[in-house]
Short mmCIF file of C-alpha atoms in Angstrom, two decimals:
data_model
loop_
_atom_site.label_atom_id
_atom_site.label_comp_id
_atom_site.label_asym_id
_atom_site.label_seq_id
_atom_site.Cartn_x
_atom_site.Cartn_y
_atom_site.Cartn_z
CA UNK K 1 8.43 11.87 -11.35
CA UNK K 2 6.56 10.03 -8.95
CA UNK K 3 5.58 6.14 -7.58
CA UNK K 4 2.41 4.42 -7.17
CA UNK K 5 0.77 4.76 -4.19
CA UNK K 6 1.08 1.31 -3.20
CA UNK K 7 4.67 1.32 -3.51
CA UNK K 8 6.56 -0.65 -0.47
CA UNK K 9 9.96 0.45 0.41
CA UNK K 10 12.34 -0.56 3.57
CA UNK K 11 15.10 -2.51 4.57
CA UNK K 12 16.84 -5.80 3.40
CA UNK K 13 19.09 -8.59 5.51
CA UNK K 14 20.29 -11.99 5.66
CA UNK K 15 20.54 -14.69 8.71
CA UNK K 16 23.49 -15.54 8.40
CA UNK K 17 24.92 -11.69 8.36
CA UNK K 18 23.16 -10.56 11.17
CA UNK K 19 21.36 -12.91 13.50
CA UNK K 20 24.62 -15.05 15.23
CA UNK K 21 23.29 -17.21 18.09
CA UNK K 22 24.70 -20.01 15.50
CA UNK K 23 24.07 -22.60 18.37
CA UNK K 24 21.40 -21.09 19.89
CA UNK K 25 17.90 -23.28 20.76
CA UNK K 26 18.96 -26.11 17.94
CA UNK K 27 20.35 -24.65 15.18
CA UNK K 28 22.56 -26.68 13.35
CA UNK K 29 25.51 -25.64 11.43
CA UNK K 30 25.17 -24.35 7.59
CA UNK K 31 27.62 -24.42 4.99
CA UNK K 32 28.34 -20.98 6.22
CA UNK K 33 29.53 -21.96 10.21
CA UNK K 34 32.08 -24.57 8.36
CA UNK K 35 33.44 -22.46 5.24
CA UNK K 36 34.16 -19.70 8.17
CA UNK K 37 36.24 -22.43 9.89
CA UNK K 38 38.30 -22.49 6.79
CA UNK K 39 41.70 -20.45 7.50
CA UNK K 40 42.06 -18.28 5.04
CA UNK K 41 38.65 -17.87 3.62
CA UNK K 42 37.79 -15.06 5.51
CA UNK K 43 39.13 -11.54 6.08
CA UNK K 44 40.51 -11.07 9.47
CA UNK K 45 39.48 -14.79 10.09
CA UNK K 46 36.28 -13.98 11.73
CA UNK K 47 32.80 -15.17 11.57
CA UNK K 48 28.73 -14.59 11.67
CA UNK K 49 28.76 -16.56 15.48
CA UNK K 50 27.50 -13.50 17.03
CA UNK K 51 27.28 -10.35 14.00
CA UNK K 52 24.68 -8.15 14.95
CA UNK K 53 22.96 -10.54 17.74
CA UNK K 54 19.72 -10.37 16.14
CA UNK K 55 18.62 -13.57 16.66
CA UNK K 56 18.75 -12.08 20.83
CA UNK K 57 17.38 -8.33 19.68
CA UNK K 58 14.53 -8.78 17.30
CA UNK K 59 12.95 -6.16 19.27
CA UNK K 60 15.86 -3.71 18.88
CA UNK K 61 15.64 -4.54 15.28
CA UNK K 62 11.96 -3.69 14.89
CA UNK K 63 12.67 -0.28 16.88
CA UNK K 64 15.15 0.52 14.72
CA UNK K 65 13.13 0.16 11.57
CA UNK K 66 10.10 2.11 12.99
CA UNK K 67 12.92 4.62 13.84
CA UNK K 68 13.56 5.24 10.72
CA UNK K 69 10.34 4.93 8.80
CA UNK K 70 10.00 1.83 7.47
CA UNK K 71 6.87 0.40 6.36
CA UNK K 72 8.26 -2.76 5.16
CA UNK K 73 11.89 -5.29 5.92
CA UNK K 74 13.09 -8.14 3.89
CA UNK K 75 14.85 -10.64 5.75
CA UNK K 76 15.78 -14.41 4.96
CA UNK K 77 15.12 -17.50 7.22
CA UNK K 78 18.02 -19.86 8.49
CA UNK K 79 17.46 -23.57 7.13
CA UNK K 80 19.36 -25.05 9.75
CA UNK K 81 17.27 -23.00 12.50
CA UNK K 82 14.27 -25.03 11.48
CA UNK K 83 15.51 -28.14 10.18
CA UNK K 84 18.96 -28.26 12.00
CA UNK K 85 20.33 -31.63 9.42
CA UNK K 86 17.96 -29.99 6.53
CA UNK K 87 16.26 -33.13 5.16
CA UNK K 88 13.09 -34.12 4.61
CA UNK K 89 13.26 -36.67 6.90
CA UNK K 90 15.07 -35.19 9.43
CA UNK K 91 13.25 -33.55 12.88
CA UNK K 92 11.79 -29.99 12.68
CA UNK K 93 13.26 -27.80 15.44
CA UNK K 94 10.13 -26.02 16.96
CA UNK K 95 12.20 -23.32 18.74
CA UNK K 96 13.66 -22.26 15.58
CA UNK K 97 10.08 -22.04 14.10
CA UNK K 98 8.33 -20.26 17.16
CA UNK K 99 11.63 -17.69 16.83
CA UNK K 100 10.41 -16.45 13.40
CA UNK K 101 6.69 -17.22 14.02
CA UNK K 102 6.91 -14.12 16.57
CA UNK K 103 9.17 -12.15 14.60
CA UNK K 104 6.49 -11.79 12.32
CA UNK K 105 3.68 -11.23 14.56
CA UNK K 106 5.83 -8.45 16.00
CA UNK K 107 6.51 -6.97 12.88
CA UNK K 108 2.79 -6.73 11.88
CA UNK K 109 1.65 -5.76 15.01
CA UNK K 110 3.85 -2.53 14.11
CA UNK K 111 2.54 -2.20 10.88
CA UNK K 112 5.97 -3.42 8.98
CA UNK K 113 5.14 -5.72 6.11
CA UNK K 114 7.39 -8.88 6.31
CA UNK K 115 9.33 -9.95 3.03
CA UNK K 116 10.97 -13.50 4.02
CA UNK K 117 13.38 -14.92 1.75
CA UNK K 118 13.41 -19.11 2.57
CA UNK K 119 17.42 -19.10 1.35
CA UNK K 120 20.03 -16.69 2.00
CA UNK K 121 22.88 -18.94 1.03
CA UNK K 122 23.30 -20.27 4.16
CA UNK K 123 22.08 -24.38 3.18
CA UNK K 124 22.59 -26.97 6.44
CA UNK K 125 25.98 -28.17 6.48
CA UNK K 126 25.05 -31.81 6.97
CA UNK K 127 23.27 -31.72 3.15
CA UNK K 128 26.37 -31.11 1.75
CA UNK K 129 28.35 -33.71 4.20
CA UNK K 130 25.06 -36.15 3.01
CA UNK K 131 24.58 -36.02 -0.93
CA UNK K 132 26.80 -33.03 -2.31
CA UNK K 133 23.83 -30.60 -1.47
CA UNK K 134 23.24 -28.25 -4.02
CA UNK K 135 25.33 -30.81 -6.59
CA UNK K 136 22.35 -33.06 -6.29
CA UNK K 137 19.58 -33.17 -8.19
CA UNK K 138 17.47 -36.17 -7.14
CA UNK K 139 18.09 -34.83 -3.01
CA UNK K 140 18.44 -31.13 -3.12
CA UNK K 141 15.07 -29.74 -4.62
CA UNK K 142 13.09 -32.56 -2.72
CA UNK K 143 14.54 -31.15 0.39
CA UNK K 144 13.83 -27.47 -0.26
CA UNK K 145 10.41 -28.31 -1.30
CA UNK K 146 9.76 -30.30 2.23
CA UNK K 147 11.80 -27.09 3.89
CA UNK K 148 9.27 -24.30 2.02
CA UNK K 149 5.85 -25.93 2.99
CA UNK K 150 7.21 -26.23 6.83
CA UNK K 151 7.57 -22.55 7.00
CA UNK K 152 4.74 -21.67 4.58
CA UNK K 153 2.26 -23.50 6.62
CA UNK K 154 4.32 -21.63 10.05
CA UNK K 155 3.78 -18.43 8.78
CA UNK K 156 0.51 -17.69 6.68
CA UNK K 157 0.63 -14.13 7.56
CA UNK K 158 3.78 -13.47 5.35
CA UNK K 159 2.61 -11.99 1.76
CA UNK K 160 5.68 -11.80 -0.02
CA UNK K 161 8.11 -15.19 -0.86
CA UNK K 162 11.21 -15.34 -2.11
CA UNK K 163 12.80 -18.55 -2.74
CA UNK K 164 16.04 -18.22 -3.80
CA UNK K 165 18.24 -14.93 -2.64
CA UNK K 166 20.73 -14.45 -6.22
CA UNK K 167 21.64 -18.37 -7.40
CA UNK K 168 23.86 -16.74 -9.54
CA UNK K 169 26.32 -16.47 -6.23
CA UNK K 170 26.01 -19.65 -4.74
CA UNK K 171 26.49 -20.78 -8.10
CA UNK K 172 29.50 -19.13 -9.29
CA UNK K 173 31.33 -17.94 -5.96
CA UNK K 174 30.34 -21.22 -4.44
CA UNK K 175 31.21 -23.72 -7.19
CA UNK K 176 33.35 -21.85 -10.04
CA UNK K 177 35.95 -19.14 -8.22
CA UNK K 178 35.56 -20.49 -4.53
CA UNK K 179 35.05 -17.71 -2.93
CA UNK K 180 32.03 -18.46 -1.30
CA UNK K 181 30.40 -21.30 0.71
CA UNK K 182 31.11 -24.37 0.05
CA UNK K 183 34.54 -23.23 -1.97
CA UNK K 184 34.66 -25.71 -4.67
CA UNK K 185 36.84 -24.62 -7.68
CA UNK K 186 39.10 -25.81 -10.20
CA UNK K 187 42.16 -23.94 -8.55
CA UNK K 188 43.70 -26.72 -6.20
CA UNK K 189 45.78 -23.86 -4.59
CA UNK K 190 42.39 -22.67 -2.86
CA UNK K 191 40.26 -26.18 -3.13
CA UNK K 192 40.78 -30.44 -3.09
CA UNK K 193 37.71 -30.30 -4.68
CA UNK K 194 35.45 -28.74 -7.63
CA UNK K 195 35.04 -28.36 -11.44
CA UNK K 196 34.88 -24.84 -12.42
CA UNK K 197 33.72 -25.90 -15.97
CA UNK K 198 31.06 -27.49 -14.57
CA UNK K 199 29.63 -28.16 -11.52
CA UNK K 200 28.34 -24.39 -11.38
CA UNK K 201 26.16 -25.44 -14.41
CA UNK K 202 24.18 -27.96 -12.57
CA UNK K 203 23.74 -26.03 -8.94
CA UNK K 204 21.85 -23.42 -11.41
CA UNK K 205 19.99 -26.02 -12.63
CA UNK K 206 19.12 -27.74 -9.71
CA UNK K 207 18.14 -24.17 -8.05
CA UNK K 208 15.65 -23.66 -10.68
CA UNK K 209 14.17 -26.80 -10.14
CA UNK K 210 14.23 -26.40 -6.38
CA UNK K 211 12.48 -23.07 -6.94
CA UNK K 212 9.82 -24.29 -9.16
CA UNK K 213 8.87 -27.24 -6.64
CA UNK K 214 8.51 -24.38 -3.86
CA UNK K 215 6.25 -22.23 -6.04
CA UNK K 216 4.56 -25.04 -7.31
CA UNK K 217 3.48 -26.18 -3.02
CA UNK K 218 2.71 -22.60 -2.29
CA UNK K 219 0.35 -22.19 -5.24
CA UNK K 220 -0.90 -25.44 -4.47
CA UNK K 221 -1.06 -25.59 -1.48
CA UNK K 222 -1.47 -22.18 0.43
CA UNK K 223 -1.85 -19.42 -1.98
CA UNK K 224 -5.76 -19.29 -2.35
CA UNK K 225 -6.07 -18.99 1.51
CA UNK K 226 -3.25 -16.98 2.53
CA UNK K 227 -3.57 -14.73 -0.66
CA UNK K 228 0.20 -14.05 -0.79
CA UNK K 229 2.87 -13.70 -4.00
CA UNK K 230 6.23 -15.86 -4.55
CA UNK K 231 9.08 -15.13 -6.83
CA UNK K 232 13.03 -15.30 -6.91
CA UNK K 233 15.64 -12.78 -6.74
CA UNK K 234 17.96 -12.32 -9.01
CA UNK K 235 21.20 -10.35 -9.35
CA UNK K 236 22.95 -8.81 -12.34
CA UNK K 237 24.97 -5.61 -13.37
CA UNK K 238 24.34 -3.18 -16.47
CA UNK K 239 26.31 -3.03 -18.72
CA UNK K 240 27.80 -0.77 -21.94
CA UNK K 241 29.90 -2.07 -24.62
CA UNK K 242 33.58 -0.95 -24.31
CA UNK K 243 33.58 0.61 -27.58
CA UNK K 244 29.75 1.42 -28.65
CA UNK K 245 30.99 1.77 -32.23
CA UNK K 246 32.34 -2.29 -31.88
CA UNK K 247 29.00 -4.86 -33.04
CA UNK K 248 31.12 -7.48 -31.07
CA UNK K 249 31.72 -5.10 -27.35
CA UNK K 250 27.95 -4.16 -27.98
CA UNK K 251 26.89 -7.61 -28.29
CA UNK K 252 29.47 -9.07 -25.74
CA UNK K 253 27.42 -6.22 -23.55
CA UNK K 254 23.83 -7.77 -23.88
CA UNK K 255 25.52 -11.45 -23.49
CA UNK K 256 27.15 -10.48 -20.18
CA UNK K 257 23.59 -9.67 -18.68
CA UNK K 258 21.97 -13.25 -20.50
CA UNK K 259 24.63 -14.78 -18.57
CA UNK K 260 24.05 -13.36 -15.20
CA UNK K 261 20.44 -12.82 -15.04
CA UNK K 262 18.51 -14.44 -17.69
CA UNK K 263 20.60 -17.90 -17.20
CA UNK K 264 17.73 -17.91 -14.37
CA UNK K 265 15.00 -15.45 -15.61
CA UNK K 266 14.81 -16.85 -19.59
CA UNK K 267 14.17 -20.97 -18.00
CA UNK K 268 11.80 -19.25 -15.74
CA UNK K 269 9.87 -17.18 -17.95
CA UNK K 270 10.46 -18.70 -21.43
CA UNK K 271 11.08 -22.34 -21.05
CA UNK K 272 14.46 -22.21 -22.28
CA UNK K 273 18.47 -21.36 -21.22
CA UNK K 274 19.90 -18.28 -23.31
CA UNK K 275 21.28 -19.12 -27.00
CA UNK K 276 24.35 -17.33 -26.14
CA UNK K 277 25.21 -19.91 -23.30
CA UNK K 278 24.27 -23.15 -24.74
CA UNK K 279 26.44 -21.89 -27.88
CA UNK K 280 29.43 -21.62 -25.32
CA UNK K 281 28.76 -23.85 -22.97
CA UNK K 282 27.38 -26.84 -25.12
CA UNK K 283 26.50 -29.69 -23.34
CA UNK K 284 28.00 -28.35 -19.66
CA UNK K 285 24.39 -26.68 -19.40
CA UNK K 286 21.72 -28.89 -18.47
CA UNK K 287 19.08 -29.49 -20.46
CA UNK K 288 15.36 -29.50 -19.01
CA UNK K 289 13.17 -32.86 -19.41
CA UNK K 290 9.55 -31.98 -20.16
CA UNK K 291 8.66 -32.02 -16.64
CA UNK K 292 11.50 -29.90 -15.12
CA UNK K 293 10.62 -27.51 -17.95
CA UNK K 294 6.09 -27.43 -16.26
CA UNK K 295 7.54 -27.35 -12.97
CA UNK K 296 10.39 -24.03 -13.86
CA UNK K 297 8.22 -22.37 -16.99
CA UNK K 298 6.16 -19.41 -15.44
CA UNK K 299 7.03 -20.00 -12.03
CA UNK K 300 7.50 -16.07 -10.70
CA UNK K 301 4.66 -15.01 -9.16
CA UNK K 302 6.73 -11.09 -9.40
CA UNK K 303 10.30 -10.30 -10.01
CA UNK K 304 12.87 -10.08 -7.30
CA UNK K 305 16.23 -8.23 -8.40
CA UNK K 306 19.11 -6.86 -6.97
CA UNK K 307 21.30 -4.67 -8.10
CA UNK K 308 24.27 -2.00 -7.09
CA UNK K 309 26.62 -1.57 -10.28
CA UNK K 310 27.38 -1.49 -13.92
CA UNK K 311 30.39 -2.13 -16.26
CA UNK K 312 32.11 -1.60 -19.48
CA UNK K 313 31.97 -4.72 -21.41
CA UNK K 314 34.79 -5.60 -24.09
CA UNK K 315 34.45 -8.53 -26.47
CA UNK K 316 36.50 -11.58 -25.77
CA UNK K 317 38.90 -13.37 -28.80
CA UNK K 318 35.92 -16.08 -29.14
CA UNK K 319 38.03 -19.04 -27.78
CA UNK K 320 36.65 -18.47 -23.87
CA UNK K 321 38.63 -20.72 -21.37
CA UNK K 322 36.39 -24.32 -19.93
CA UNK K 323 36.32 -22.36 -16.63
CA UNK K 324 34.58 -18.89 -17.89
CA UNK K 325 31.38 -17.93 -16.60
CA UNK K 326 30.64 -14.55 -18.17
CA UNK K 327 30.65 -14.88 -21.61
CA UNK K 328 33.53 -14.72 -23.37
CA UNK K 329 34.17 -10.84 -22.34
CA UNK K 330 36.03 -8.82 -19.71
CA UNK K 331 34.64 -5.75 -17.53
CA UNK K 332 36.10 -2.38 -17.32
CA UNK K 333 35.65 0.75 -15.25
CA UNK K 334 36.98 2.44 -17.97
CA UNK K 335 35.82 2.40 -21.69
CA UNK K 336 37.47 3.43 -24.37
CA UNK K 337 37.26 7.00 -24.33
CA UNK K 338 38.94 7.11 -20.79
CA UNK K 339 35.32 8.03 -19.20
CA UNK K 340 35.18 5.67 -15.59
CA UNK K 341 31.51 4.05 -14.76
CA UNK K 342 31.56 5.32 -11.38
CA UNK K 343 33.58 6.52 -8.09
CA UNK K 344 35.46 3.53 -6.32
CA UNK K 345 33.95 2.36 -2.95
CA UNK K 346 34.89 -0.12 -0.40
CA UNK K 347 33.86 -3.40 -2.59
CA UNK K 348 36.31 -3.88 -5.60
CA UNK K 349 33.48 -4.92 -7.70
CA UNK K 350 30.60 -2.08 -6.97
CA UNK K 351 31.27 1.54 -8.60
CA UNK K 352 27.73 3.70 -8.16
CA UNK K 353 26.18 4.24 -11.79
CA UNK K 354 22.42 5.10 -11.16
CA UNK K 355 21.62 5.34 -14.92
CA UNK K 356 22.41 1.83 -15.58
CA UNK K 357 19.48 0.89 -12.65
CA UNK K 358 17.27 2.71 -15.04
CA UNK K 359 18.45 0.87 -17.85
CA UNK K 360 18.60 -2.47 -16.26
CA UNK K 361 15.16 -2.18 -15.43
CA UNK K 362 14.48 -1.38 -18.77
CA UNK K 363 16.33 -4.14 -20.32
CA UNK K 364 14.80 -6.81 -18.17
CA UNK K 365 10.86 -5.03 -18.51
CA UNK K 366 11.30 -5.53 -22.26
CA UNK K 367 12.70 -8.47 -22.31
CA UNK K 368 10.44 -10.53 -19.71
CA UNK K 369 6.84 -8.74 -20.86
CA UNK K 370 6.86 -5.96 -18.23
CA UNK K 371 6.59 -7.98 -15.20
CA UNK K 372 6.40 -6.63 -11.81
CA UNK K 373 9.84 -5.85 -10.17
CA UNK K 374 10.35 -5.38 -6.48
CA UNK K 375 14.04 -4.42 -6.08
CA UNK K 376 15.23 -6.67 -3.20
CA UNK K 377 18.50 -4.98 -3.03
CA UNK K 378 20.61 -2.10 -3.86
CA UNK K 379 23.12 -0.10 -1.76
CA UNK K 380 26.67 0.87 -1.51
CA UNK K 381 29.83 0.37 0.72
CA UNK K 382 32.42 3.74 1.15
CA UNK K 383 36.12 3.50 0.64
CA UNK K 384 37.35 3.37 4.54
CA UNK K 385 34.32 3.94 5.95
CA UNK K 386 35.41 1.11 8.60
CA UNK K 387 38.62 3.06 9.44
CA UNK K 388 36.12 5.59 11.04
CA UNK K 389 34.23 5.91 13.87
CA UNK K 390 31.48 7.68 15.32
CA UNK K 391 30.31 10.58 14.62
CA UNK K 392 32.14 10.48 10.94
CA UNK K 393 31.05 7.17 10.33
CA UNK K 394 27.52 8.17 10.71
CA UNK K 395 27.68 11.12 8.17
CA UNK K 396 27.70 9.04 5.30
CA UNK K 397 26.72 11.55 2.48
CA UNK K 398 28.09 8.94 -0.16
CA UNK K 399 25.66 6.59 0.62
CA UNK K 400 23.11 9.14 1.11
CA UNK K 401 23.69 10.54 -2.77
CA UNK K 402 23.94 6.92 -4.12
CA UNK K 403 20.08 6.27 -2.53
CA UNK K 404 19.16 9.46 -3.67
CA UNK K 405 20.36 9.13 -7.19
CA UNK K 406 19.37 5.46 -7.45
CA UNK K 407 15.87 5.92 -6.20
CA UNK K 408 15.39 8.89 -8.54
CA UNK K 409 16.67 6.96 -11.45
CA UNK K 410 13.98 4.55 -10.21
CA UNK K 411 11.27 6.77 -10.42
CA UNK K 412 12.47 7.71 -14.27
CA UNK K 413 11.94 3.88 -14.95
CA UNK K 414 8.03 3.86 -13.70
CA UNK K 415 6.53 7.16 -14.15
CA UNK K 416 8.45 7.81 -17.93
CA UNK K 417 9.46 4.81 -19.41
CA UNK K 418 6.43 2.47 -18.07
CA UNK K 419 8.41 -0.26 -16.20
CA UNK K 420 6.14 -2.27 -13.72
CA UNK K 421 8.34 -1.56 -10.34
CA UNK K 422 6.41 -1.54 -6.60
CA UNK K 423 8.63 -1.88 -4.17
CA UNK K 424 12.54 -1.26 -3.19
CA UNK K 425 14.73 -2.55 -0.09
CA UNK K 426 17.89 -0.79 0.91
CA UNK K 427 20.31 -2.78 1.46
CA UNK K 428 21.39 -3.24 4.07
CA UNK K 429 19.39 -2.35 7.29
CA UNK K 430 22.78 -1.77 9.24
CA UNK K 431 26.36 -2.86 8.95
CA UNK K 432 27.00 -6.73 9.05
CA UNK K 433 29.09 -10.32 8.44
CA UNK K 434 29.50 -9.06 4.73
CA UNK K 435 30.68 -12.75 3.80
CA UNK K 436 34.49 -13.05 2.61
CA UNK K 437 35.04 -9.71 3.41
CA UNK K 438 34.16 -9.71 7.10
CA UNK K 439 33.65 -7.13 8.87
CA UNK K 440 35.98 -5.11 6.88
CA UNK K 441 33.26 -3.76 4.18
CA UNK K 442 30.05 -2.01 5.61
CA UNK K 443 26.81 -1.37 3.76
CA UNK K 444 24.27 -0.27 6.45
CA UNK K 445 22.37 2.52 6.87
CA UNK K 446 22.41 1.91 10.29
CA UNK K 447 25.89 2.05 12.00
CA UNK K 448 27.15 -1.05 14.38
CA UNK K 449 29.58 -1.26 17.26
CA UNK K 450 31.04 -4.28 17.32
CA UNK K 451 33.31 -3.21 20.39
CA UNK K 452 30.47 -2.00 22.02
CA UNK K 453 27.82 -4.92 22.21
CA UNK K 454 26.72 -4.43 18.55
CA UNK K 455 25.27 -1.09 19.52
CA UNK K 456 23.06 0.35 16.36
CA UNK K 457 23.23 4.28 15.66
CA UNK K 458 21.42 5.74 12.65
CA UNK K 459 23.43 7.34 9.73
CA UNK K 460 22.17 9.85 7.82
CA UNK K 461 21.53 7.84 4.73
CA UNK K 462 18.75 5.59 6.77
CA UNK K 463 17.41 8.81 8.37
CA UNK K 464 16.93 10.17 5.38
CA UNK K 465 15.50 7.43 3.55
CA UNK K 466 11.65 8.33 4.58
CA UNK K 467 11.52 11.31 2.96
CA UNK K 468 13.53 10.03 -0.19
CA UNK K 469 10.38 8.08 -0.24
CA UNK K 470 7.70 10.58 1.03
CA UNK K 471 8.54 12.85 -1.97
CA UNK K 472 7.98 10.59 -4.69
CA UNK K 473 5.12 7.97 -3.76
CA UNK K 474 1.70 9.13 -4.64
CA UNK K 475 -0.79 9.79 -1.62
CA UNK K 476 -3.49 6.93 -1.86
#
């Protein structure tokens, strides 16, 4: 078992879960700042205004990732830090350029290879106060296009681009269940405003064709002379059918992955939305005119996917309700032999199963022509790990075994099944805003005192993540 030499593993994060400094030097507001604002929306009622402090400790970030090995850190860009209103024809915010500009330089100057993801879910607030923001299709991709080149042409060192960070979520959490920024559902107990049946349909659809107008400038535009690679990440569980000896659970299994990942992946890299969805969804999926289709068809330069869990899948009674998103099915620790998918952990929807990375890798390298995968995220929270404190908190064996396994099953995918993978960011770099959760639910490998001016402290899962790595990448 082993990976190519030329493998790149580190560290993955978000701006809006670590950096705070939310009015810091111009930033404006994002959807983020206001849905925080919300009562209710957020356990404990607290918010990303200061998180980890990033935005003021870059270099303690960058020390902490040589600290601990790592050749390489993803890391998303805040809209609003460089175009506070977000539009095209709104001012750029220098400051909130030269901030990222450096962060870069730094990181290179160390020898860490900078992954920058342009959108983190974190869109300016006054783009969805302006048009509807990601409900517009005319506005919103114009805007992200005009957004991309500004920080493309910042920051021609960067190799690696990823435009979107799992449209799935801002799609569904953000327009279907409300749980997310900007809350619009159906359910007028939680919302005054949204169409569940609906409206997440065409923010998928308008993210594709944001993402294909920001390929489409960098390949343009910049890619010959900066010689870097652009793609989007995507997010999706495995899955096994409830009962395996049930055609209808085995099928429902395979649909509940075409309607998480390849509502994105199939536009992108066959021209077209899953059968399976337009059969349920009819004419509440979007259809592609011939040039949305040039602008979305082949528009991954690599594959960016996340990933932490899998599921038991059981066939639905074929009459799914106007609001359903996953397919006419429901998911199940359990299947029906009483066998459970994995040990619970902090995050009611996450339950470690490492042999369903391996087969989710599989599934999507046969089904997309073996294209190359960097894994953009995968990690794990503990059941009350935020009840302790140091030193427990920092022995965190769980996560430890769940990186182990996970990386292993990894390794299974490329060196004996054939599957294209060359690179893999734990998520996350340390603990963080983890959205509607707070700061309840931690993921990091790197242990944060929020009492104590957001001191970091390794655990043992990021101190051992080198020589996870060291043991199975080929020497050049």
């Amino acid at each position: 078992m082993s990976l190519p030499s030329d493998f790149l593993w580190g560290f993955a994060t978000a701006s809006y879960q670590i950096e705070g400094a939310v009015d810091a030097d111009g930033r404006g507001p994002s959807i983020w700042d206001t849905f925080c604002a919300t009562k209710g929306k957020i356990a404990g009622e607290v918010d990303g205004k200061t998180a980890c402090d990033s935005y003021n400790r870059t270099a303690d970030d960058i020390a902490l990732l040589r600290e601990l090995g790592a050749p390489s850190y993803r890391f998303s860009l805040s809209w609003s830090r460089i175009i506070p209103k977000g539009g095209r024809g709104d001012p750029i915010n220098q400051a909130g350029i030269d901030h990222y500009v450096k962060f870069v330089d730094d990181l290179l100057a160390v020898g860490i290879v900078p992954l920058i993801t342009l959108y983190h879910w974190d869109l300016p607030d006054e783009l969805d106060k302006r048009y509807g923001g990601l409900l517009n299709k005319e506005e919103f991709p114009l805007d992200f296009e005009n957004y991309a080149r500004v920080v493309f042409k910042a920051i021609p060192k960067c190799k690696y681009w990823i435009t979107f960070n799992e449209p799935w979520c801002s799609s569904i959490l953000g327009y279907s269940t409300g749980y997310f920024a900007p809350g619009h559902t159906s359910d007028r107990t939680k919302s005054p405003v949204g169409d569940s049946s609906r409206e997440p349909w065409i923010v998928g659809h308008n993210f594709l064709l944001a993402h294909g107008r920001a390929v489409k400038v960098y390949r343009d535009e910049f890619k010959e002379k900066d010689k870097g690679q652009i793609g989007i990440t995507l997010n999706g569980d495995y899955t096994y059918p409830w009962d395996p000896e049930d055609p209808r659970d085995v099928e429902a299994a395979n649909r509940k992955i075409e309607f998480a990942i390849s509502w994105f992946a199939d536009p992108i890299y066959f021209g077209k939305y899953p059968d399976s969805m337009r059969k349920q969804l009819g004419d509440r999926l979007p259809e592609f005119t011939p040039e949305e289709l040039e602008l979305v068809r082949g528009s991954n330069d690599f594959y960016g996917m996340n990933h932490y869990t899998a599921d038991y899948v059981k066939h639905g009674d074929g009459n799914p309700a106007p609001e359903d998103f996953l397919g006419d099915l429901t998911t199940h620790s359990y299947n029906k032999n009483g066998e459970c998918i994995g040990k619970e952990t902090q995050s009611f929807w996450l339950r470690p199963n490492p042999q369903g990375f391996r087969g989710l890798i599989n599934w999507l390298s046969k089904r997309y022509g073996y294209p190359t995968i960097y894994v953009t995220e995968n990690g794990t929270s503990i059941k009350g790990e935020n009840d302790l404190s140091p030193p427990a908190i920092l022995n965190d064996t769980f996560r430890v075994d769940y990186y182990e396994n996970y990386v292993n099953a990894l390794a299974q995918a490329v060196s004996e099944d054939g599957c294209n993978v060359k690179g893999y960011m734990a998520w996350s770099l340390m603990d963080n805003f983890e959205w509607a959760e707070g700061y309840e639910t931690r993921f990091g490998s790197t242990f944060v005192d929020y009492d104590n001016n957001q001191k970091r402290t390794p655990k043992k899962s990021g101190e051992k993540m080198k020589a996870l790595f060291d043991g199975l990448i080929k020497k050049a």
